[in-house]
């Protein structure tokens, strides 16, 4: 059993948090996991109660919960408690220390990607999720990108080619990246468990000697003039951290009372630093040595993200979520001293953090960010599931990009995790990759080809053609590799998939919860065939998140699908 047993008072506080607070996050399951005192089944039960209250339709955050559930149920101890990435890493290290003579078999495998793909459908598949971006202030062609399950990748030619630089580690969950402005070979990364750094362009990595552990590092930022000073936030520890020796050692400088998410230096004045997180905005006037929570602001108790602009150093914007959806945009024009509400969702029809603006909830803070144009202090961009722009300082927003490839708006993949707007361009990290705009989000270029970070749920191999393999993936559908080229023929969350043992051009693919599609032309087109029993209508399925589907080994026309 856990050393900290569940108490009735703790359960009561969780229930109150979930059902009474109007500011509860749709990712409450992650907060319950961070508490460490509830079993996996207890977390699932409490989260299902939350969705009983807010609904489970598209954009409410139920799909991310199902993804989390699918992964975490494979990381449980004997008592049904979730084993954290930090604990898994410790176990791995202990095993390796006892087995120093194990052979490295990494050279026995060849990556099949995809690092590029031909999209044969209109479901808007792309390559894979990017959750962190590091930009070289002195060289726009030098970028590093991180993925939740794909490590760190590097380009020195603006995305023409990419090289993996952190893919054989025990923990390759990457949530924050920074490149030193003093030395372009000095990198800093925040993982799901700690802060790591490299001094040789990613050829080798070291863990910080002191600092946050067993917590997700959300943000790492460097002092604009002093490369030895860095600041970081962590999601679960609720601390703001500071390093004065280029990331080797870190100390906690502020415990704001909630999980921490974002940090911004005031342009032109590095002594002024802003930080934010769950229900707070804090300010430092001594270069991050200490912070004070700003009192009296209009914000509530949801997660807050921040944005500043060199166009007017006194401007600070804050974006807040509530229940995973849009709460409000706030602005200060005097360096955080006073704040006004620029827009909110009090009408119930302005939820710009999800698909349907008239719905409640959403996927924030998983998909949530705000940036301001470096040349126009009134041009504000807010991203959640999609991307929105304001030209009047956050009062009104218009959607400026779409996740559908056949839309009249420019395409970037849905679910935007992170954005940077610099003098070199506007960068967006999404569930489909990294995108760049050099004309204020009017058009976008996909920089992702060359990065292999697609998250596969299931794969299927042809029995008649070597290296013909199909794969179903998180948020990027189902594809098949033929002759070394990937063809994506199905969108959404691609799940169970297999290639007909009697005909290599017949490929089956499930979307989430059991909707079954079939391609008879090798992945050029696909059509809906069936759903799990008891439900009618294409796309309405009640099977498991990943519904098992198999082909009879003797009769190719007979399929079996579990509910």
XYZ file of C-alpha atoms in Angstrom:
563
model
C 0.000 0.000 0.000
C 0.982 3.647 -0.451
C 2.616 5.346 2.505
C -0.013 8.112 2.324
C -3.415 6.386 2.535
C -6.539 8.105 1.265
C -8.409 9.974 3.942
C -12.061 10.913 3.967
C -11.077 14.570 4.226
C -8.912 14.272 1.113
C -11.679 12.595 -0.894
C -14.120 15.270 0.256
C -11.752 18.018 -0.881
C -11.401 16.379 -4.292
C -15.170 16.076 -4.700
C -15.633 19.691 -3.734
C -12.937 20.729 -6.178
C -14.531 18.808 -9.023
C -18.184 19.638 -8.557
C -18.472 22.926 -6.707
C -15.718 25.047 -8.212
C -16.662 26.684 -11.467
C -12.995 26.981 -12.352
C -12.182 23.250 -12.373
C -9.913 22.035 -15.176
C -11.019 19.393 -17.645
C -7.720 17.647 -16.914
C -8.616 17.114 -13.272
C -7.386 13.521 -13.615
C -3.833 14.799 -13.990
C -4.144 16.838 -10.815
C -5.525 13.801 -8.970
C -2.617 11.753 -10.304
C -0.180 14.361 -9.021
C -1.644 14.049 -5.540
C -0.316 10.496 -5.406
C -2.915 9.257 -2.912
C -5.589 7.870 -5.219
C -5.478 4.643 -7.166
C -5.910 4.609 -10.923
C -9.470 3.280 -10.652
C -10.394 5.945 -8.096
C -9.036 8.697 -10.345
C -10.990 7.328 -13.295
C -14.196 7.145 -11.266
C -13.918 10.743 -10.020
C -13.071 12.025 -13.511
C -16.032 10.209 -15.070
C -18.264 11.968 -12.517
C -16.814 15.286 -13.676
C -17.647 14.499 -17.301
C -21.117 13.348 -16.253
C -21.565 16.960 -15.211
C -19.959 18.835 -18.129
C -20.543 16.412 -21.024
C -18.303 14.329 -23.244
C -18.797 15.872 -26.673
C -15.948 16.941 -28.933
C -13.756 19.658 -27.495
C -14.696 19.042 -23.845
C -11.449 17.242 -23.044
C -12.845 13.724 -22.861
C -10.597 12.403 -25.637
C -7.402 13.549 -23.886
C -8.716 11.835 -20.749
C -9.208 8.595 -22.702
C -5.667 8.849 -24.060
C -4.339 9.396 -20.546
C -6.389 6.449 -19.256
C -5.108 4.129 -21.996
C -1.480 4.964 -21.243
C -1.625 5.071 -17.451
C -3.331 1.724 -17.045
C -0.128 0.258 -18.433
C 1.962 1.942 -15.727
C 0.439 0.610 -12.512
C 2.039 -1.022 -9.517
C 0.725 -4.167 -7.841
C -1.754 -2.120 -5.796
C -3.226 -0.227 -8.754
C -1.395 3.073 -8.215
C 0.212 4.938 -11.104
C 3.987 4.656 -11.321
C 5.304 8.118 -12.235
C 7.900 8.679 -14.983
C 10.396 9.625 -12.275
C 9.804 6.340 -10.438
C 10.078 4.402 -13.695
C 13.363 6.138 -14.440
C 14.733 5.229 -11.014
C 13.801 1.601 -11.577
C 15.457 1.658 -14.984
C 18.637 3.155 -13.551
C 18.720 0.582 -10.771
C 18.310 -2.230 -13.292
C 21.038 -0.874 -15.546
C 23.408 -0.448 -12.593
C 22.956 -4.148 -11.805
C 23.314 -5.167 -15.471
C 26.278 -3.220 -16.870
C 27.063 -5.745 -19.591
C 23.756 -5.569 -21.456
C 24.212 -5.235 -25.196
C 22.928 -2.206 -27.075
C 20.501 -3.464 -29.734
C 19.530 -0.051 -31.097
C 21.502 -0.688 -34.297
C 19.317 -3.716 -35.076
C 16.306 -1.526 -35.875
C 15.540 0.814 -38.778
C 13.053 3.611 -38.194
C 10.074 3.440 -40.549
C 8.694 6.851 -39.610
C 6.701 8.488 -40.841
C 8.946 11.492 -41.273
C 6.803 12.547 -44.222
C 3.458 11.324 -45.520
C 1.030 11.640 -48.403
C -2.390 12.590 -47.051
C -5.014 10.818 -49.187
C -8.017 11.874 -47.089
C -9.454 15.165 -45.813
C -9.274 14.311 -42.104
C -6.245 16.526 -41.643
C -3.627 14.057 -40.503
C -0.084 15.241 -39.960
C 3.122 13.797 -38.528
C 3.117 13.994 -34.739
C 2.826 16.084 -31.620
C 5.255 18.899 -30.773
C 5.015 20.152 -27.191
C 8.176 22.276 -26.902
C 10.189 24.549 -29.182
C 13.625 26.100 -28.648
C 14.702 28.984 -30.889
C 18.233 30.290 -31.419
C 18.064 34.100 -31.019
C 21.083 34.509 -33.277
C 20.161 32.072 -36.050
C 16.600 31.582 -37.303
C 17.586 28.364 -39.086
C 18.587 26.711 -35.795
C 15.602 25.177 -33.968
C 15.100 22.340 -31.524
C 11.710 20.692 -31.059
C 10.427 18.345 -28.380
C 7.649 15.780 -28.203
C 5.825 14.073 -25.319
C 7.050 10.662 -26.482
C 9.557 11.500 -29.190
C 12.491 13.173 -27.481
C 14.293 16.187 -28.964
C 15.032 16.939 -32.626
C 17.379 19.540 -34.127
C 17.554 21.442 -37.393
C 20.260 23.880 -38.486
C 18.709 24.663 -41.871
C 15.279 25.956 -40.958
C 13.535 22.597 -40.992
C 14.826 21.209 -44.277
C 16.359 18.318 -42.340
C 16.061 17.200 -38.729
C 18.280 15.038 -36.520
C 17.227 13.289 -33.284
C 19.441 14.341 -30.380
C 17.627 12.799 -27.409
C 15.936 9.537 -28.323
C 17.720 6.777 -26.379
C 17.040 8.119 -22.892
C 14.777 6.342 -20.406
C 12.511 9.387 -20.211
C 11.919 11.152 -23.522
C 8.873 13.228 -22.497
C 9.816 16.813 -23.383
C 7.748 19.825 -22.245
C 10.143 22.797 -22.357
C 13.201 23.816 -24.398
C 15.610 26.746 -24.469
C 18.754 27.561 -26.489
C 21.373 29.815 -24.913
C 21.814 33.182 -26.590
C 25.469 33.156 -25.514
C 26.390 29.748 -26.939
C 24.144 28.044 -29.534
C 25.418 24.613 -28.431
C 24.010 25.036 -24.933
C 20.526 23.523 -24.655
C 18.126 23.204 -21.737
C 15.133 20.879 -21.587
C 12.300 20.180 -19.201
C 11.124 16.579 -19.059
C 8.321 14.833 -17.195
C 10.645 14.384 -14.229
C 13.543 16.871 -14.220
C 15.620 19.541 -15.956
C 18.431 18.382 -18.250
C 21.066 20.314 -20.191
C 23.614 19.846 -22.961
C 26.773 21.835 -23.669
C 27.644 20.153 -26.966
C 24.618 20.704 -29.183
C 22.700 17.722 -27.882
C 25.376 15.059 -28.333
C 25.293 14.397 -24.595
C 22.953 15.395 -21.782
C 23.236 15.771 -18.024
C 20.598 16.072 -15.337
C 20.657 19.170 -13.159
C 22.570 18.474 -9.949
C 19.892 20.082 -7.799
C 16.405 21.320 -8.522
C 12.931 20.007 -9.292
C 12.386 16.256 -9.469
C 9.371 14.043 -10.030
C 7.516 16.894 -11.700
C 6.716 18.083 -15.220
C 8.773 21.126 -16.218
C 6.453 23.451 -18.124
C 8.702 26.398 -18.977
C 12.407 27.270 -19.063
C 13.494 30.835 -19.913
C 16.908 32.479 -19.967
C 17.812 35.967 -18.761
C 18.050 38.051 -21.955
C 21.508 39.409 -21.065
C 23.025 36.853 -18.672
C 23.211 33.279 -19.950
C 23.995 31.938 -16.491
C 20.576 32.872 -15.115
C 17.529 30.774 -15.973
C 14.026 30.450 -14.560
C 11.665 27.481 -14.747
C 8.172 26.416 -13.705
C 6.901 22.979 -12.768
C 3.387 21.660 -13.085
C 3.076 19.488 -10.018
C 5.534 20.935 -7.528
C 3.996 24.408 -7.522
C 7.367 26.190 -7.506
C 9.270 28.766 -9.517
C 12.907 27.739 -9.878
C 16.062 29.776 -10.575
C 19.567 28.826 -11.689
C 22.601 31.110 -11.596
C 25.146 28.636 -13.004
C 23.717 27.899 -16.463
C 21.303 25.203 -15.388
C 23.560 22.984 -13.276
C 21.884 23.849 -9.969
C 18.409 25.198 -9.271
C 16.731 26.627 -6.186
C 13.097 27.382 -5.461
C 12.402 31.120 -5.306
C 8.606 31.184 -5.026
C 5.738 28.927 -4.009
C 2.693 30.811 -5.321
C 0.057 28.466 -3.939
C -0.778 26.705 -7.207
C 0.859 24.799 -10.044
C 3.156 27.021 -12.101
C 3.059 27.293 -15.893
C 4.457 30.412 -17.562
C 7.275 32.975 -17.200
C 7.977 36.165 -19.186
C 10.792 38.704 -18.867
C 9.736 42.305 -19.380
C 11.252 43.427 -22.710
C 14.185 45.753 -22.120
C 14.057 45.342 -18.333
C 15.208 41.877 -17.157
C 14.821 42.884 -13.516
C 11.061 42.645 -14.049
C 9.752 39.113 -14.488
C 6.179 37.833 -14.603
C 5.040 34.317 -13.746
C 1.656 32.611 -13.772
C -0.147 29.373 -13.134
C -3.264 28.112 -11.417
C -5.136 31.184 -10.184
C -2.173 33.528 -9.845
C 0.060 36.052 -11.564
C 3.299 36.869 -9.763
C 5.877 39.590 -10.363
C 9.556 39.968 -9.574
C 11.435 43.271 -9.566
C 14.842 41.788 -8.732
C 15.533 39.550 -11.697
C 13.669 36.555 -10.348
C 15.429 36.369 -6.981
C 11.979 36.606 -5.385
C 8.368 36.968 -6.540
C 5.185 38.399 -5.081
C 1.710 37.335 -6.129
C -0.229 40.241 -7.611
C -3.322 40.907 -5.513
C -6.657 42.279 -6.623
C -6.581 41.115 -10.229
C -9.786 40.179 -12.082
C -8.778 36.566 -12.678
C -10.311 33.464 -11.176
C -8.797 30.141 -10.177
C -8.054 28.598 -13.583
C -4.685 28.266 -15.309
C -3.206 31.529 -16.636
C -0.734 31.987 -19.510
C 1.132 35.251 -20.206
C 2.408 37.277 -23.174
C 4.521 40.428 -23.552
C 5.694 42.449 -26.552
C 8.747 44.605 -27.313
C 6.364 46.950 -29.135
C 5.355 48.258 -25.691
C 7.271 46.860 -22.728
C 4.569 47.951 -20.277
C 1.924 45.739 -21.878
C 1.213 42.323 -20.358
C -1.576 40.023 -21.542
C -3.000 37.108 -19.571
C -5.167 34.268 -20.882
C -7.215 32.225 -18.406
C -9.146 28.995 -18.801
C -12.056 27.645 -16.811
C -13.073 24.000 -16.925
C -10.766 23.587 -19.927
C -12.563 26.322 -21.893
C -12.149 30.072 -22.342
C -12.580 32.247 -19.272
C -11.091 35.622 -20.200
C -8.251 37.701 -21.610
C -6.813 40.345 -19.276
C -4.396 43.194 -19.971
C -2.108 45.446 -17.995
C -0.618 48.569 -19.574
C 1.542 49.431 -16.562
C 3.733 46.366 -16.106
C 1.226 44.362 -14.113
C 0.248 46.980 -11.555
C -3.397 47.121 -12.628
C -5.430 44.905 -14.939
C -8.592 45.095 -17.015
C -10.723 42.373 -18.574
C -10.566 42.696 -22.358
C -12.996 39.861 -23.200
C -14.553 36.853 -21.537
C -17.066 34.068 -22.080
C -19.818 35.392 -19.853
C -22.154 35.185 -22.865
C -21.556 31.445 -23.169
C -20.943 31.864 -26.902
C -17.303 32.978 -26.910
C -15.405 29.806 -26.002
C -12.441 30.369 -28.303
C -10.419 27.572 -26.714
C -12.497 24.774 -28.244
C -14.318 23.765 -31.450
C -17.820 24.942 -30.592
C -17.818 28.481 -29.209
C -21.252 27.939 -27.634
C -20.124 24.927 -25.608
C -18.486 24.872 -22.207
C -15.219 23.191 -21.347
C -12.321 22.303 -23.596
C -8.796 20.916 -23.539
C -6.917 23.688 -21.735
C -4.329 23.911 -20.336
C -3.128 21.012 -22.495
C -3.940 23.114 -25.573
C -3.600 26.750 -24.544
C -1.302 29.682 -25.226
C -1.225 33.411 -25.941
C 1.276 35.583 -27.846
C 1.431 39.209 -28.970
C 2.899 40.590 -32.167
C 6.412 41.992 -31.611
C 5.493 44.973 -33.798
C 1.882 45.716 -32.811
C 0.858 45.612 -29.153
C -2.831 45.243 -30.044
C -2.442 42.145 -32.206
C -3.063 39.231 -29.868
C -3.237 35.524 -30.739
C -4.956 32.917 -28.593
C -4.698 29.196 -29.255
C -6.524 26.218 -27.847
C -7.931 23.617 -30.176
C -7.709 26.256 -32.953
C -6.024 29.637 -33.514
C -7.696 33.036 -33.039
C -6.510 36.616 -33.580
C -7.480 39.965 -32.081
C -6.552 43.308 -33.640
C -7.985 45.437 -30.834
C -5.991 44.314 -27.833
C -7.984 41.218 -26.968
C -11.512 42.620 -27.106
C -12.669 40.668 -30.141
C -11.208 37.534 -31.748
C -11.497 36.013 -35.228
C -10.451 32.493 -36.170
C -7.444 32.688 -38.505
C -6.500 29.017 -39.035
C -8.318 25.721 -39.333
C -7.523 22.071 -38.672
C -9.388 20.967 -41.813
C -7.243 20.742 -44.933
C -10.184 21.667 -47.181
C -11.105 24.821 -45.238
C -10.934 28.321 -46.716
C -8.659 29.261 -43.797
C -4.983 28.282 -43.749
C -4.271 24.869 -42.248
C -2.424 24.127 -39.053
C -3.104 20.943 -37.163
C -5.641 21.013 -34.337
C -4.691 21.218 -30.653
C -2.096 23.970 -30.350
C 0.197 23.385 -27.370
C 2.678 26.235 -27.654
C 3.387 29.418 -29.651
C 6.294 31.828 -30.108
C 6.082 35.116 -32.019
C 9.518 36.599 -32.684
C 11.056 38.919 -35.249
C 11.941 35.789 -37.236
C 8.395 34.480 -37.458
C 5.395 32.978 -35.711
C 5.920 29.375 -34.544
C 3.181 26.982 -33.402
C 3.631 23.556 -31.860
C 0.560 21.370 -32.381
C -0.617 17.779 -32.158
C 0.390 17.501 -35.806
C 3.810 19.122 -35.700
C 5.586 22.471 -35.857
C 4.313 25.226 -38.148
C 5.822 28.601 -39.149
C 4.212 31.784 -40.451
C 6.259 34.755 -41.643
C 3.237 36.925 -42.468
C 1.329 37.264 -39.187
C -0.569 33.948 -39.463
C -1.852 34.647 -42.984
C -0.176 31.522 -44.376
C 1.733 28.682 -42.727
C 4.562 26.321 -43.614
C 4.744 22.863 -42.051
C 8.293 22.397 -40.764
C 7.611 18.910 -39.378
C 8.731 16.648 -42.274
C 11.894 14.935 -41.112
C 10.725 14.583 -37.497
C 9.591 11.095 -36.491
C 7.378 11.553 -33.420
C 4.055 9.971 -34.379
C 2.459 8.221 -31.387
C 1.212 4.801 -32.507
C -1.505 2.865 -30.705
C -1.397 -0.222 -32.936
C 0.394 -1.527 -36.040
C -0.362 -4.254 -38.575
C 2.113 -5.991 -40.896
C 1.433 -7.480 -44.300
C 1.944 -11.229 -44.606
C 2.648 -10.984 -48.338
C 4.910 -7.946 -48.699
C 7.929 -7.210 -46.521
C 7.888 -3.760 -44.908
C 4.265 -2.966 -45.801
C 2.983 -1.871 -42.394
C -0.111 0.036 -41.277
C -0.292 2.075 -38.090
C -2.992 3.851 -36.087
C -1.858 6.942 -34.184
C -2.894 9.608 -31.703
C -4.682 12.470 -33.482
C -3.017 11.700 -36.828
C -5.131 8.852 -38.056
C -4.128 5.646 -39.774
C -1.530 5.265 -42.476
C 0.380 2.590 -44.353
C 3.979 2.481 -45.563
C 4.423 1.124 -49.106
C 7.723 1.197 -50.912
C 9.167 3.406 -48.214
C 6.398 6.048 -48.549
C 3.677 6.646 -45.958
C 0.079 7.185 -47.096
C -2.407 8.488 -44.518
C -5.888 7.322 -45.493
C -7.833 7.796 -42.247
C -7.972 10.630 -39.719
C -8.951 11.279 -36.092
C -7.370 8.949 -33.525
C -6.186 5.890 -35.413
C -6.464 2.743 -33.340
C -6.444 -0.974 -34.179
C -5.361 -1.642 -37.763
C -4.337 -4.641 -39.831
C -3.628 -5.629 -43.435
C -5.742 -8.404 -44.948
C -3.637 -11.573 -44.990
C -5.042 -12.521 -48.385
C -4.785 -9.114 -50.116
C -2.145 -6.549 -49.242
C -4.248 -3.688 -50.671
C -7.109 -4.341 -48.252
C -6.410 -2.446 -45.024
C -8.677 -2.040 -42.011
C -8.490 0.788 -39.502
C -10.450 1.680 -36.401
C -10.996 5.178 -35.093
C -11.479 5.619 -31.344
C -14.229 3.587 -29.683
C -14.523 1.084 -32.497
C -15.601 2.762 -35.737
C -14.239 0.466 -38.455
C -13.042 1.717 -41.852
C -11.735 -0.225 -44.833
C -9.485 0.579 -47.749
C -9.475 -1.683 -50.809
C -6.895 0.263 -52.820
C -3.884 0.170 -50.538
C -4.687 3.288 -48.541
C -5.721 5.658 -51.329
C -9.327 5.816 -50.137
C -11.293 4.385 -47.214
C -14.944 3.936 -46.357
C -16.882 3.346 -43.147
C -17.999 -0.250 -42.669
C -19.298 -0.868 -39.160
C -19.367 0.112 -35.535
C -19.452 -1.864 -32.332
C -22.762 -3.663 -31.732
C -25.724 -1.800 -30.327
C -24.985 1.583 -31.918
C -26.053 2.905 -35.291
C -24.635 5.716 -37.360
C -21.159 6.347 -38.720
C -18.749 7.533 -36.092
C -21.026 6.812 -33.118
C -19.273 3.980 -31.373
C -19.356 2.560 -27.877
C -16.422 0.193 -27.880
C -13.271 0.559 -25.840
C -10.989 3.534 -26.555
C -8.813 1.079 -28.504
C -11.312 -1.545 -29.649
C -9.700 -4.935 -30.434
C -10.410 -6.037 -34.010
C -9.069 -9.215 -35.619
C -9.345 -11.114 -38.895
C -10.181 -14.793 -38.992
C -7.014 -16.736 -39.890
C -8.907 -19.059 -42.249
C -11.694 -16.883 -43.704
C -10.504 -13.437 -44.761
C -14.069 -12.086 -44.892
C -14.754 -12.873 -41.241
C -13.763 -10.213 -38.704
C -14.037 -10.176 -34.931
C -14.450 -7.026 -32.886
C -14.603 -6.855 -29.093
C -16.677 -4.229 -27.344
